[in-house]
Short mmCIF file of C-alpha atoms and ligand atoms in Angstrom, two decimals:
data_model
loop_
_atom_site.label_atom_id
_atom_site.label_comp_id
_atom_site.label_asym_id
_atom_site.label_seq_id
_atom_site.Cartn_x
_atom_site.Cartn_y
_atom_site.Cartn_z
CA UNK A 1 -20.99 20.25 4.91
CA UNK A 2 -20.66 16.69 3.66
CA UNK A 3 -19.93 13.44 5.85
CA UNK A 4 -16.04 13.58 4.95
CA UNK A 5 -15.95 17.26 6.49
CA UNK A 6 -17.53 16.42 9.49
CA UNK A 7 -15.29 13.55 9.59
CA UNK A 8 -12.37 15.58 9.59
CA UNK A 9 -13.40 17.28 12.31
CA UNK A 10 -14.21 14.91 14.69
CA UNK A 11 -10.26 13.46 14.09
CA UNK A 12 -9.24 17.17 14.26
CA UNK A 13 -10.62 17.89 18.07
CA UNK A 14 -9.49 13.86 18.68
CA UNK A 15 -5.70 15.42 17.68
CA UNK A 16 -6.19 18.46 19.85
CA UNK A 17 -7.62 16.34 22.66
CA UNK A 18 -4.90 13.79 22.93
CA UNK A 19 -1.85 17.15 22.56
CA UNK A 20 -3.91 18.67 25.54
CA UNK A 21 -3.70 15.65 27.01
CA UNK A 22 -0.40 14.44 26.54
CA UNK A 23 1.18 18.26 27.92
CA UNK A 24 -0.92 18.09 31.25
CA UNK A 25 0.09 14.78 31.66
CA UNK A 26 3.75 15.79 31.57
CA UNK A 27 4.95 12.71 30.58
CA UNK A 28 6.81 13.56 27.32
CA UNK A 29 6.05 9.93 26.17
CA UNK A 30 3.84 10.37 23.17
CA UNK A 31 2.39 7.00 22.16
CA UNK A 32 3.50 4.94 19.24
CA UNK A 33 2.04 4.56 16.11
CA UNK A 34 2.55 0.95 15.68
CA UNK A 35 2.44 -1.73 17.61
CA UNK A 36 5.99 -2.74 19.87
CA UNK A 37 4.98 -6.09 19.48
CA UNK A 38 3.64 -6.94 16.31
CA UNK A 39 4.00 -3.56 14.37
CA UNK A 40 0.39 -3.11 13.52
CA UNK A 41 -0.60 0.23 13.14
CA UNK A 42 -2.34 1.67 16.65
CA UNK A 43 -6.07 3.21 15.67
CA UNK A 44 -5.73 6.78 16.09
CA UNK A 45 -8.50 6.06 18.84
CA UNK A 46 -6.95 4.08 20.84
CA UNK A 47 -3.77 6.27 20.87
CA UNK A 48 -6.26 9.25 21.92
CA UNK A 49 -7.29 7.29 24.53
CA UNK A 50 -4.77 5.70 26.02
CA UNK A 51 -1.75 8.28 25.47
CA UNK A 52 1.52 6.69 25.87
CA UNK A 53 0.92 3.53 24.77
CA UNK A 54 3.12 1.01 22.84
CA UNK A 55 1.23 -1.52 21.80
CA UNK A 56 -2.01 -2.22 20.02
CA UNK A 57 -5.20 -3.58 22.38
CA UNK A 58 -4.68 -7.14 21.44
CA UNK A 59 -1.00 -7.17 22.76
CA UNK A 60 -1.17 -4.92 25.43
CA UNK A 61 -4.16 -7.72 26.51
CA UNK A 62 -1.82 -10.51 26.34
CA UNK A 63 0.88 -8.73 28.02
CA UNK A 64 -1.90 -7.63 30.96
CA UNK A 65 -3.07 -10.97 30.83
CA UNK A 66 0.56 -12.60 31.36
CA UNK A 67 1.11 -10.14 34.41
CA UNK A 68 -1.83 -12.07 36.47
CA UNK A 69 -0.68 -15.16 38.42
ZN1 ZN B 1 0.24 -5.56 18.61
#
């Protein structure tokens, strides 16, 4: 088995993680693959981690920064 495999199958259990995820939760909101703000595309990683999400980590830390007074 060759980097590229094991690769694979690291974003294979991240897939399976963030569907487990995403059922319990019971949200039916799956997140977005690009960015509501700008459009970039979201890294499959942070989509895993934060499931639900609509924006990339450098908007959603403007928009969390805006919220504070
Ligand atoms: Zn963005």
């Amino acid at each position: 088995m060759d980097d590229v495999d094991l690769a694979w199958e690291c974003t294979e259990a991240h897939l399976q993680q963030a569907l487990a995820l995403r059922l319990r939760s019971g949200t039916g909101q799956a997140s977005r693959f690009t960015c509501l703000d700008c459009e970039e595309e979201i890294p499959p990683e942070r989509r895993t981690a934060a499931v639900g999400c609509v924006r990339c980590l450098d908007c959603q830390t403007v928009i969390e920064k805006r919220r504070k007074p």
